[in-house]
mmCIF file of C-alpha atoms and ligand atoms in Angstrom:
data_model
loop_
_atom_site.group_PDB
_atom_site.id
_atom_site.type_symbol
_atom_site.label_atom_id
_atom_site.label_comp_id
_atom_site.label_asym_id
_atom_site.label_seq_id
_atom_site.Cartn_x
_atom_site.Cartn_y
_atom_site.Cartn_z
ATOM 1 C CA MET A 1 -29.689 -1.061 2.814
ATOM 2 C CA THR A 2 -27.493 -4.368 4.230
ATOM 3 C CA LYS A 3 -25.794 -3.874 7.443
ATOM 4 C CA ARG A 4 -21.917 -3.455 6.132
ATOM 5 C CA ILE A 5 -19.143 -5.175 8.942
ATOM 6 C CA PHE A 6 -16.158 -4.846 10.152
ATOM 7 C CA ASN A 7 -13.131 -5.149 7.305
ATOM 8 C CA PHE A 8 -10.107 -6.174 8.331
ATOM 9 C CA SER A 9 -9.031 -7.122 4.676
ATOM 10 C CA SER A 10 -5.437 -6.579 3.603
ATOM 11 C CA GLY A 11 -6.381 -5.744 0.267
ATOM 12 C CA PRO A 12 -8.567 -5.679 -2.219
ATOM 13 C CA ALA A 13 -10.055 -3.732 1.609
ATOM 14 C CA ILE A 14 -12.506 -1.139 2.984
ATOM 15 C CA LEU A 15 -13.513 2.146 0.892
ATOM 16 C CA PRO A 16 -14.974 5.311 2.446
ATOM 17 C CA GLU A 17 -18.576 4.668 3.095
ATOM 18 C CA PRO A 18 -19.241 8.425 1.745
ATOM 19 C CA VAL A 19 -16.743 7.006 -1.917
ATOM 20 C CA LEU A 20 -19.040 3.496 -1.971
ATOM 21 C CA GLU A 21 -22.225 6.063 -1.655
ATOM 22 C CA GLN A 22 -21.179 8.546 -4.634
ATOM 23 C CA ALA A 23 -20.162 5.923 -6.751
ATOM 24 C CA GLN A 24 -23.698 4.325 -6.432
ATOM 25 C CA ARG A 25 -25.301 7.096 -7.566
ATOM 26 C CA ASP A 26 -22.723 8.264 -10.291
ATOM 27 C CA LEU A 27 -22.883 4.583 -11.269
ATOM 28 C CA TYR A 28 -26.365 4.640 -12.730
ATOM 29 C CA ALA A 29 -25.488 8.104 -14.918
ATOM 30 C CA LEU A 30 -23.146 11.217 -13.906
ATOM 31 C CA PRO A 31 -24.162 14.455 -13.461
ATOM 32 C CA GLY A 32 -25.042 16.188 -16.132
ATOM 33 C CA VAL A 33 -23.385 12.936 -18.757
ATOM 34 C CA GLY A 34 -26.591 10.756 -18.594
ATOM 35 C CA MET A 35 -23.778 7.272 -18.502
ATOM 36 C CA SER A 36 -22.579 5.829 -15.849
ATOM 37 C CA VAL A 37 -18.462 5.890 -15.941
ATOM 38 C CA LEU A 38 -18.246 1.940 -17.212
ATOM 39 C CA GLU A 39 -19.743 2.808 -20.062
ATOM 40 C CA ILE A 40 -17.674 6.259 -21.592
ATOM 41 C CA SER A 41 -14.948 6.317 -23.642
ATOM 42 C CA HIS A 42 -11.662 6.797 -22.403
ATOM 43 C CA ARG A 43 -11.089 9.156 -24.824
ATOM 44 C CA SER A 44 -13.828 11.107 -23.692
ATOM 45 C CA THR A 45 -13.630 15.151 -22.125
ATOM 46 C CA THR A 46 -15.454 13.224 -19.393
ATOM 47 C CA PHE A 47 -12.637 10.991 -18.335
ATOM 48 C CA GLU A 48 -10.233 12.855 -19.649
ATOM 49 C CA GLN A 49 -11.580 15.705 -16.854
ATOM 50 C CA ILE A 50 -11.862 12.167 -14.210
ATOM 51 C CA ILE A 51 -8.207 11.440 -15.008
ATOM 52 C CA ASN A 52 -6.854 14.729 -14.757
ATOM 53 C CA GLU A 53 -8.443 15.338 -11.538
ATOM 54 C CA ALA A 54 -7.137 12.612 -9.781
ATOM 55 C CA GLU A 55 -4.146 13.243 -10.762
ATOM 56 C CA ALA A 56 -3.882 16.789 -10.213
ATOM 57 C CA ASP A 57 -5.364 16.348 -6.298
ATOM 58 C CA LEU A 58 -3.413 13.539 -5.929
ATOM 59 C CA ARG A 59 -0.474 15.534 -6.527
ATOM 60 C CA LEU A 60 -2.646 18.524 -3.976
ATOM 61 C CA LEU A 61 -2.347 15.751 -1.140
ATOM 62 C CA LEU A 62 1.287 14.279 -1.567
ATOM 63 C CA GLY A 63 3.259 17.541 -2.851
ATOM 64 C CA ILE A 64 4.144 16.016 -5.621
ATOM 65 C CA PRO A 65 6.210 18.163 -7.515
ATOM 66 C CA GLU A 66 6.343 19.033 -11.472
ATOM 67 C CA ASN A 67 9.100 17.562 -12.491
ATOM 68 C CA TYR A 68 7.690 14.166 -11.394
ATOM 69 C CA LYS A 69 5.520 12.225 -13.942
ATOM 70 C CA VAL A 70 2.011 10.868 -12.220
ATOM 71 C CA LEU A 71 1.006 6.828 -13.859
ATOM 72 C CA PHE A 72 -2.281 5.286 -13.827
ATOM 73 C CA LEU A 73 -0.746 2.339 -14.893
ATOM 74 C CA GLN A 74 -2.356 -1.947 -14.493
ATOM 75 C CA GLY A 75 -0.728 -4.837 -13.598
ATOM 76 C CA GLY A 76 -0.938 -4.447 -10.031
ATOM 77 C CA ALA A 77 2.273 -3.432 -8.185
ATOM 78 C CA SER A 78 3.680 -7.203 -9.381
ATOM 79 C CA LEU A 79 4.263 -5.756 -12.683
ATOM 80 C CA GLN A 80 6.270 -2.998 -11.706
ATOM 81 C CA PHE A 81 8.303 -5.967 -9.819
ATOM 82 C CA SER A 82 9.702 -5.809 -13.757
ATOM 83 C CA MET A 83 8.375 -2.805 -15.182
ATOM 84 C CA VAL A 84 11.184 -0.755 -12.663
ATOM 85 C CA PRO A 85 14.613 -3.114 -13.748
ATOM 86 C CA MET A 86 13.024 -3.154 -17.235
ATOM 87 C CA ASN A 87 12.975 0.861 -17.352
ATOM 88 C CA LEU A 88 15.420 2.306 -14.649
ATOM 89 C CA LEU A 89 18.481 -0.987 -14.976
ATOM 90 C CA PRO A 90 20.735 0.256 -17.639
ATOM 91 C CA LYS A 91 22.632 -2.607 -19.103
ATOM 92 C CA GLY A 92 25.940 -3.645 -17.138
ATOM 93 C CA ALA A 93 25.015 -1.206 -14.528
ATOM 94 C CA SER A 94 23.435 -2.822 -10.613
ATOM 95 C CA ALA A 95 20.392 -2.475 -8.639
ATOM 96 C CA ASP A 96 20.115 -2.749 -5.013
ATOM 97 C CA TYR A 97 17.114 -3.993 -2.704
ATOM 98 C CA ILE A 98 16.649 -4.495 0.842
ATOM 99 C CA LEU A 99 14.137 -7.011 2.108
ATOM 100 C CA THR A 100 11.666 -6.536 4.783
ATOM 101 C CA GLY A 101 9.285 -9.092 3.923
ATOM 102 C CA SER A 102 8.378 -11.481 1.154
ATOM 103 C CA TRP A 103 7.035 -8.639 -1.235
ATOM 104 C CA GLY A 104 10.385 -6.737 -2.095
ATOM 105 C CA GLN A 105 11.489 -10.370 -2.125
ATOM 106 C CA GLY A 106 9.610 -10.974 -5.029
ATOM 107 C CA ALA A 107 10.391 -7.634 -6.450
ATOM 108 C CA LEU A 108 14.154 -9.165 -6.295
ATOM 109 C CA LYS A 109 13.388 -12.055 -8.028
ATOM 110 C CA GLU A 110 12.229 -10.733 -10.647
ATOM 111 C CA ALA A 111 14.796 -7.653 -11.487
ATOM 112 C CA ARG A 112 17.453 -10.518 -11.822
ATOM 113 C CA LYS A 113 15.837 -12.140 -14.955
ATOM 114 C CA LEU A 114 16.386 -8.775 -16.107
ATOM 115 C CA GLY A 115 19.648 -7.450 -15.055
ATOM 116 C CA ARG A 116 22.137 -7.509 -12.222
ATOM 117 C CA ALA A 117 20.110 -7.164 -8.995
ATOM 118 C CA ARG A 118 22.015 -6.915 -5.553
ATOM 119 C CA GLU A 119 20.885 -8.251 -1.582
ATOM 120 C CA ALA A 120 21.893 -4.914 -0.097
ATOM 121 C CA SER A 121 20.656 -6.484 3.281
ATOM 122 C CA SER A 122 17.745 -8.567 4.069
ATOM 123 C CA THR A 123 15.648 -9.056 8.051
ATOM 124 C CA ALA A 124 14.501 -13.551 6.490
ATOM 125 C CA ALA A 125 16.779 -14.459 9.593
ATOM 126 C CA THR A 126 14.626 -13.167 11.869
ATOM 127 C CA ASN A 127 11.189 -13.564 9.707
ATOM 128 C CA PHE A 128 11.389 -9.746 8.709
ATOM 129 C CA ASN A 129 10.210 -9.473 12.299
ATOM 130 C CA ARG A 130 12.078 -6.198 12.177
ATOM 131 C CA LEU A 131 14.645 -3.544 10.100
ATOM 132 C CA PRO A 132 17.174 -3.656 9.017
ATOM 133 C CA GLY A 133 19.856 -0.143 10.861
ATOM 134 C CA PRO A 134 21.940 0.908 8.370
ATOM 135 C CA GLU A 135 25.537 -1.285 10.039
ATOM 136 C CA GLU A 136 24.152 -4.076 8.140
ATOM 137 C CA SER A 137 22.753 -2.645 5.151
ATOM 138 C CA ASP A 138 26.232 -3.642 2.467
ATOM 139 C CA LEU A 139 25.293 -0.728 -0.216
ATOM 140 C CA ASP A 140 26.720 -0.143 -3.784
ATOM 141 C CA ALA A 141 27.262 3.561 -3.740
ATOM 142 C CA ASN A 142 26.966 3.159 -8.112
ATOM 143 C CA ALA A 143 23.475 1.071 -7.893
ATOM 144 C CA ALA A 144 21.101 2.344 -10.266
ATOM 145 C CA TYR A 145 18.818 2.938 -7.839
ATOM 146 C CA LEU A 146 17.808 1.415 -4.521
ATOM 147 C CA HIS A 147 14.395 -0.559 -3.796
ATOM 148 C CA PHE A 148 12.935 -0.572 -1.194
ATOM 149 C CA THR A 149 8.787 -1.777 0.618
ATOM 150 C CA SER A 150 8.161 1.328 2.825
ATOM 151 C CA ASN A 151 5.796 -1.289 3.872
ATOM 152 C CA GLU A 152 6.203 -5.433 4.157
ATOM 153 C CA THR A 153 2.180 -5.733 3.920
ATOM 154 C CA ILE A 154 2.420 -9.714 5.017
ATOM 155 C CA PHE A 155 4.298 -9.348 7.931
ATOM 156 C CA GLY A 156 3.322 -5.603 9.479
ATOM 157 C CA VAL A 157 6.723 -4.120 9.263
ATOM 158 C CA GLU A 158 6.920 -0.565 8.853
ATOM 159 C CA PHE A 159 9.711 1.751 7.049
ATOM 160 C CA GLN A 160 9.690 5.185 9.789
ATOM 161 C CA GLU A 161 11.991 7.480 7.602
ATOM 162 C CA GLU A 162 13.069 6.576 4.093
ATOM 163 C CA PRO A 163 16.406 5.246 3.597
ATOM 164 C CA ILE A 164 19.727 6.810 3.647
ATOM 165 C CA VAL A 165 21.460 6.453 -0.069
ATOM 166 C CA GLY A 166 22.630 9.530 -1.232
ATOM 167 C CA ASP A 167 22.416 10.093 -4.890
ATOM 168 C CA VAL A 168 21.181 6.840 -5.680
ATOM 169 C CA PRO A 169 17.880 7.265 -6.878
ATOM 170 C CA LEU A 170 15.273 5.153 -4.284
ATOM 171 C CA VAL A 171 11.757 3.384 -5.531
ATOM 172 C CA CYS A 172 9.431 2.124 -3.508
ATOM 173 C CA ASP A 173 6.924 -0.195 -3.169
ATOM 174 C CA MET A 174 4.375 2.267 -1.200
ATOM 175 C CA SER A 175 1.782 -0.625 -1.641
ATOM 176 C CA SER A 176 0.388 -0.927 1.568
ATOM 177 C CA ASN A 177 0.875 2.559 3.620
ATOM 178 C CA PHE A 178 0.608 4.749 0.153
ATOM 179 C CA ILE A 179 -1.266 8.348 0.937
ATOM 180 C CA SER A 180 -1.273 7.285 4.899
ATOM 181 C CA LYS A 181 1.072 10.122 6.046
ATOM 182 C CA PRO A 182 2.739 13.085 4.576
ATOM 183 C CA ILE A 183 5.556 12.240 3.282
ATOM 184 C CA ASP A 184 8.907 13.820 1.402
ATOM 185 C CA VAL A 185 8.393 13.375 -2.190
ATOM 186 C CA THR A 186 11.570 15.011 -3.634
ATOM 187 C CA LYS A 187 13.657 11.976 -1.532
ATOM 188 C CA TYR A 188 11.841 9.960 -4.060
ATOM 189 C CA GLY A 189 13.591 8.396 -8.212
ATOM 190 C CA LEU A 190 10.246 6.158 -8.427
ATOM 191 C CA ILE A 191 7.110 5.212 -5.992
ATOM 192 C CA TYR A 192 4.311 2.492 -7.390
ATOM 193 C CA ALA A 193 1.638 1.188 -5.446
ATOM 194 C CA GLY A 194 -1.095 -1.481 -6.146
ATOM 195 C CA ALA A 195 -4.283 1.009 -5.927
ATOM 196 C CA GLN A 196 -6.102 -2.251 -3.525
ATOM 197 C CA LYS A 197 -5.598 -0.677 -0.211
ATOM 198 C CA ASN A 198 -5.228 2.472 -0.090
ATOM 199 C CA ALA A 199 -6.066 4.324 -2.667
ATOM 200 C CA GLY A 200 -9.272 2.772 -4.409
ATOM 201 C CA PRO A 201 -10.127 -0.101 -5.845
ATOM 202 C CA ALA A 202 -8.067 -3.544 -7.533
ATOM 203 C CA GLY A 203 -7.243 -2.094 -11.458
ATOM 204 C CA ALA A 204 -4.728 0.709 -11.257
ATOM 205 C CA THR A 205 -1.448 0.903 -10.323
ATOM 206 C CA ILE A 206 0.013 4.514 -9.635
ATOM 207 C CA VAL A 207 3.424 4.920 -10.284
ATOM 208 C CA ILE A 208 4.701 8.632 -9.458
ATOM 209 C CA VAL A 209 8.526 8.845 -11.229
ATOM 210 C CA ARG A 210 10.972 11.651 -11.732
ATOM 211 C CA ASN A 211 11.574 13.028 -14.961
ATOM 212 C CA ASP A 212 14.827 12.692 -15.560
ATOM 213 C CA LEU A 213 15.101 9.470 -14.904
ATOM 214 C CA LEU A 214 13.042 8.581 -17.782
ATOM 215 C CA GLU A 215 16.218 9.058 -20.287
ATOM 216 C CA ARG A 216 17.483 6.140 -19.277
ATOM 217 C CA VAL A 217 14.566 4.077 -20.754
ATOM 218 C CA PRO A 218 15.880 1.474 -23.571
ATOM 219 C CA GLU A 219 14.717 1.440 -26.121
ATOM 220 C CA GLY A 220 12.610 -1.444 -27.846
ATOM 221 C CA LEU A 221 10.835 -1.886 -24.198
ATOM 222 C CA PRO A 222 7.310 -3.492 -25.397
ATOM 223 C CA SER A 223 5.183 -0.674 -25.737
ATOM 224 C CA MET A 224 2.916 -1.813 -22.847
ATOM 225 C CA LEU A 225 5.650 -1.402 -20.083
ATOM 226 C CA ASP A 226 7.434 1.310 -21.126
ATOM 227 C CA TYR A 227 7.060 4.899 -18.652
ATOM 228 C CA ARG A 228 7.153 7.129 -21.308
ATOM 229 C CA ASN A 229 3.879 5.796 -22.672
ATOM 230 C CA GLY A 230 1.881 7.503 -19.579
ATOM 231 C CA SER A 231 -1.814 6.170 -18.650
ATOM 232 C CA ARG A 232 -3.786 5.906 -21.551
ATOM 233 C CA TYR A 233 -1.680 4.190 -24.503
ATOM 234 C CA ASN A 234 -4.242 1.346 -24.328
ATOM 235 C CA THR A 235 -7.615 1.831 -22.205
ATOM 236 C CA PRO A 236 -6.938 2.606 -19.044
ATOM 237 C CA PRO A 237 -9.037 1.244 -15.721
ATOM 238 C CA CYS A 238 -11.292 3.582 -15.724
ATOM 239 C CA PHE A 239 -14.026 2.393 -13.263
ATOM 240 C CA SER A 240 -11.027 1.772 -10.874
ATOM 241 C CA ILE A 241 -9.009 5.492 -11.200
ATOM 242 C CA TYR A 242 -12.340 7.748 -10.897
ATOM 243 C CA ILE A 243 -13.363 5.952 -7.439
ATOM 244 C CA CYS A 244 -9.127 6.771 -6.090
ATOM 245 C CA GLY A 245 -10.118 9.881 -7.760
ATOM 246 C CA LEU A 246 -12.821 10.415 -5.102
ATOM 247 C CA VAL A 247 -10.428 9.047 -2.592
ATOM 248 C CA PHE A 248 -8.169 11.762 -2.750
ATOM 249 C CA LYS A 249 -11.403 13.946 -2.645
ATOM 250 C CA TRP A 250 -12.611 12.025 0.616
ATOM 251 C CA LEU A 251 -8.821 12.682 1.706
ATOM 252 C CA LEU A 252 -8.372 16.328 0.444
ATOM 253 C CA ASN A 253 -12.498 17.788 1.875
ATOM 254 C CA GLU A 254 -13.268 14.980 4.639
ATOM 255 C CA VAL A 255 -10.339 14.769 6.083
ATOM 256 C CA GLY A 256 -8.708 17.233 5.637
ATOM 257 C CA GLY A 257 -4.883 16.349 4.200
ATOM 258 C CA LEU A 258 -2.853 14.079 4.995
ATOM 259 C CA LYS A 259 -1.569 15.256 8.614
ATOM 260 C CA LYS A 260 -4.422 14.351 9.510
ATOM 261 C CA ILE A 261 -4.690 10.836 7.929
ATOM 262 C CA TYR A 262 -2.100 9.821 9.963
ATOM 263 C CA VAL A 263 -2.780 11.146 13.088
ATOM 264 C CA LYS A 264 -5.935 8.921 12.798
ATOM 265 C CA ASN A 265 -3.937 6.809 11.724
ATOM 266 C CA ALA A 266 -1.417 6.233 14.420
ATOM 267 C CA GLU A 267 -3.884 6.595 16.951
ATOM 268 C CA LYS A 268 -5.967 3.627 15.791
ATOM 269 C CA ALA A 269 -2.518 1.336 15.695
ATOM 270 C CA ARG A 270 -1.991 2.603 18.868
ATOM 271 C CA ILE A 271 -4.769 1.088 20.081
ATOM 272 C CA LEU A 272 -4.751 -2.475 19.213
ATOM 273 C CA TYR A 273 -0.812 -2.868 20.054
ATOM 274 C CA ASP A 274 -1.388 -0.978 23.706
ATOM 275 C CA ALA A 275 -4.035 -4.356 23.110
ATOM 276 C CA ILE A 276 -1.172 -6.713 22.336
ATOM 277 C CA ASP A 277 1.028 -5.530 25.230
ATOM 278 C CA ALA A 278 -1.095 -5.383 27.752
ATOM 279 C CA SER A 279 -2.381 -9.319 27.118
ATOM 280 C CA ASP A 280 1.140 -9.951 29.536
ATOM 281 C CA GLY A 281 2.322 -12.527 26.023
ATOM 282 C CA TYR A 282 -1.075 -13.951 24.982
ATOM 283 C CA TYR A 283 -0.975 -11.638 21.983
ATOM 284 C CA ARG A 284 2.513 -11.034 20.794
ATOM 285 C CA GLY A 285 2.932 -8.822 18.712
ATOM 286 C CA HIS A 286 5.542 -9.932 15.029
ATOM 287 C CA ALA A 287 6.994 -7.220 14.450
ATOM 288 C CA GLU A 288 9.697 -5.118 16.690
ATOM 289 C CA LYS A 289 8.027 -2.356 18.855
ATOM 290 C CA ASP A 290 9.861 0.407 16.655
ATOM 291 C CA CYS A 291 9.363 -0.994 13.079
ATOM 292 C CA ARG A 292 5.850 -1.351 13.415
ATOM 293 C CA SER A 293 3.005 -1.293 10.992
ATOM 294 C CA LEU A 294 0.489 1.993 11.322
ATOM 295 C CA MET A 295 -1.640 -0.057 8.420
ATOM 296 C CA ASN A 296 -1.140 -3.873 8.825
ATOM 297 C CA VAL A 297 -0.932 -5.227 12.720
ATOM 298 C CA THR A 298 0.095 -8.686 12.866
ATOM 299 C CA PHE A 299 0.537 -10.989 15.818
ATOM 300 C CA ARG A 300 0.185 -14.426 17.127
ATOM 301 C CA LEU A 301 -2.283 -16.170 20.618
ATOM 302 C CA PRO A 302 -0.630 -19.470 22.169
ATOM 303 C CA SER A 303 -1.740 -22.066 19.847
ATOM 304 C CA GLU A 304 -2.645 -22.379 15.569
ATOM 305 C CA GLU A 305 -5.616 -24.211 16.815
ATOM 306 C CA LEU A 306 -6.021 -21.084 19.194
ATOM 307 C CA GLU A 307 -5.950 -18.958 15.975
ATOM 308 C CA LYS A 308 -8.280 -20.818 14.413
ATOM 309 C CA ILE A 309 -10.690 -21.000 16.768
ATOM 310 C CA PHE A 310 -10.146 -16.681 17.697
ATOM 311 C CA VAL A 311 -10.420 -16.160 13.297
ATOM 312 C CA LYS A 312 -13.664 -17.832 12.880
ATOM 313 C CA GLU A 313 -15.115 -16.431 16.022
ATOM 314 C CA ALA A 314 -14.229 -12.690 15.021
ATOM 315 C CA THR A 315 -15.782 -13.754 12.045
ATOM 316 C CA SER A 316 -19.064 -14.225 13.265
ATOM 317 C CA HIS A 317 -19.034 -10.726 15.838
ATOM 318 C CA GLY A 318 -18.705 -9.523 12.624
ATOM 319 C CA LEU A 319 -15.216 -8.606 12.590
ATOM 320 C CA ASP A 320 -14.009 -10.201 9.385
ATOM 321 C CA GLY A 321 -11.038 -10.848 7.915
ATOM 322 C CA LEU A 322 -8.337 -11.667 10.614
ATOM 323 C CA ASN A 323 -6.881 -14.190 9.389
ATOM 324 C CA GLY A 324 -2.957 -13.882 8.986
ATOM 325 C CA HIS A 325 -1.368 -14.492 5.466
ATOM 326 C CA ARG A 326 -1.399 -18.006 4.410
ATOM 327 C CA SER A 327 2.633 -18.039 4.611
ATOM 328 C CA VAL A 328 2.828 -16.957 8.249
ATOM 329 C CA GLY A 329 -0.352 -17.395 9.251
ATOM 330 C CA GLY A 330 -1.353 -15.939 12.903
ATOM 331 C CA ILE A 331 -3.370 -12.855 13.059
ATOM 332 C CA ARG A 332 -3.606 -9.210 10.400
ATOM 333 C CA ALA A 333 -5.789 -6.674 11.674
ATOM 334 C CA SER A 334 -5.509 -4.177 8.569
ATOM 335 C CA ILE A 335 -6.750 -0.874 9.527
ATOM 336 C CA TYR A 336 -6.349 0.828 6.482
ATOM 337 C CA ASN A 337 -7.176 5.099 5.728
ATOM 338 C CA ALA A 338 -10.732 4.511 5.836
ATOM 339 C CA PHE A 339 -11.009 1.985 8.054
ATOM 340 C CA PRO A 340 -13.285 3.492 11.192
ATOM 341 C CA LEU A 341 -12.029 3.515 14.722
ATOM 342 C CA ALA A 342 -15.488 1.862 16.015
ATOM 343 C CA GLY A 343 -14.149 -0.865 14.685
ATOM 344 C CA VAL A 344 -10.687 -1.019 16.418
ATOM 345 C CA THR A 345 -12.262 -0.829 19.577
ATOM 346 C CA SER A 346 -14.900 -3.522 18.978
ATOM 347 C CA LEU A 347 -11.504 -5.937 17.907
ATOM 348 C CA VAL A 348 -9.829 -5.015 21.038
ATOM 349 C CA GLU A 349 -13.740 -5.866 23.308
ATOM 350 C CA PHE A 350 -13.349 -8.880 21.189
ATOM 351 C CA MET A 351 -9.836 -9.830 21.838
ATOM 352 C CA GLN A 352 -10.805 -8.947 25.754
ATOM 353 C CA ASP A 353 -12.969 -11.125 26.217
ATOM 354 C CA PHE A 354 -11.858 -14.349 23.848
ATOM 355 C CA GLU A 355 -8.399 -14.514 26.667
ATOM 356 C CA ARG A 356 -10.669 -14.219 29.381
ATOM 357 C CA LYS A 357 -12.418 -16.909 27.605
ATOM 358 C CA ASN A 358 -10.021 -19.440 26.677
ATOM 359 C CA GLY A 359 -6.907 -17.806 28.442
HETATM 360 N N1 PMP B 401 3.437 -5.120 -2.599
HETATM 361 C C1 PMP B 401 3.237 -5.028 -1.661
HETATM 362 C C2 PMP B 401 3.313 -4.353 -0.656
HETATM 363 C C3 PMP B 401 2.157 -5.693 -1.294
HETATM 364 O O1 PMP B 401 0.962 -5.422 -0.369
HETATM 365 C C4 PMP B 401 1.458 -6.301 -2.539
HETATM 366 C C5 PMP B 401 -0.319 -7.085 -2.482
HETATM 367 N N2 PMP B 401 -0.312 -7.323 -1.165
HETATM 368 C C6 PMP B 401 1.586 -6.550 -2.994
HETATM 369 C C7 PMP B 401 3.122 -5.927 -4.006
HETATM 370 C C8 PMP B 401 1.698 -6.999 -5.293
HETATM 371 O O2 PMP B 401 0.253 -6.766 -5.242
HETATM 372 P P1 PMP B 401 -0.641 -7.112 -6.787
HETATM 373 O O3 PMP B 401 -1.757 -8.134 -5.891
HETATM 374 O O4 PMP B 401 -1.049 -5.587 -6.550
HETATM 375 O O5 PMP B 401 0.286 -7.180 -7.488
#
């Protein structure tokens, strides 16, 4: 079999090896079915079982209560930028957005095409290297919802706790730290996440929404964009959902749940941030220490030229996907759930060696 390298991509991203191995076996024929998951009807009992099991396992993993719906949709997190206001922002009402990076900005931009949406706070002035304090936020107590991005993938800034919102429903773009740690789902009105970081391959978008919020959905929405139509209004991304299901089983049965994966994630991130901090300024972390992401570790080198050489040499050492997002530059190491500790220690060794040679 071809050798695998360390994949630091921000998404689509690394998947657990046991999941890839099982998918490879099932791709030819599902046991007892004689057909691949790629070939069966989305209305078949086999697929019904696959999607129901994926939902049940996700409910178990995250502790999702009965009064929340779980949806597997399409269109990525980007379509949720529009579906959230279409479904949850009634005419005449206003929604609040906390901006801690480009994805939150994108969500606000789309919401404003559909209704009234306010910037409740933003850390754009410091190039999104931190989270706004409660005193910097101008929250509307009557907002239809408050939207925030729990982990800004590009800047590497992660909320350590949910913003305090009183009775305003909290809507969260959880794309890049979904199922990376335990959360209290009851604090949220709606959670959405593109699958392609921690949950599975690109194609599925997971939405978890509290039932009472669906009473707001206006009549006359395009059917495909109406949350009430569930996961199988049309042909869903069957393969992506199937892999998400395998990832949930991996987390439940092999890792032992979200508390366990959180400990592993925290340890991987600590090792990398310690290496950055120990370099006496050769490597400079982008995010302030108290809001550093456990998923996307962003840092700079003394010059852009050195950053280019760093990425190129790292790639030739089997450390792939380390260049920062095109809008900010620098280095970004994405170390999602499935990323192995050995890859982090390899990167740290490479960083130390690179500094010795180029410092
Ligand atoms: N939100 C966040 C936090 C993201 O990281 C991304 C993708 N990297 C998106 C939204 C957009 O996701 P998609 O490509 O699934 O539309």
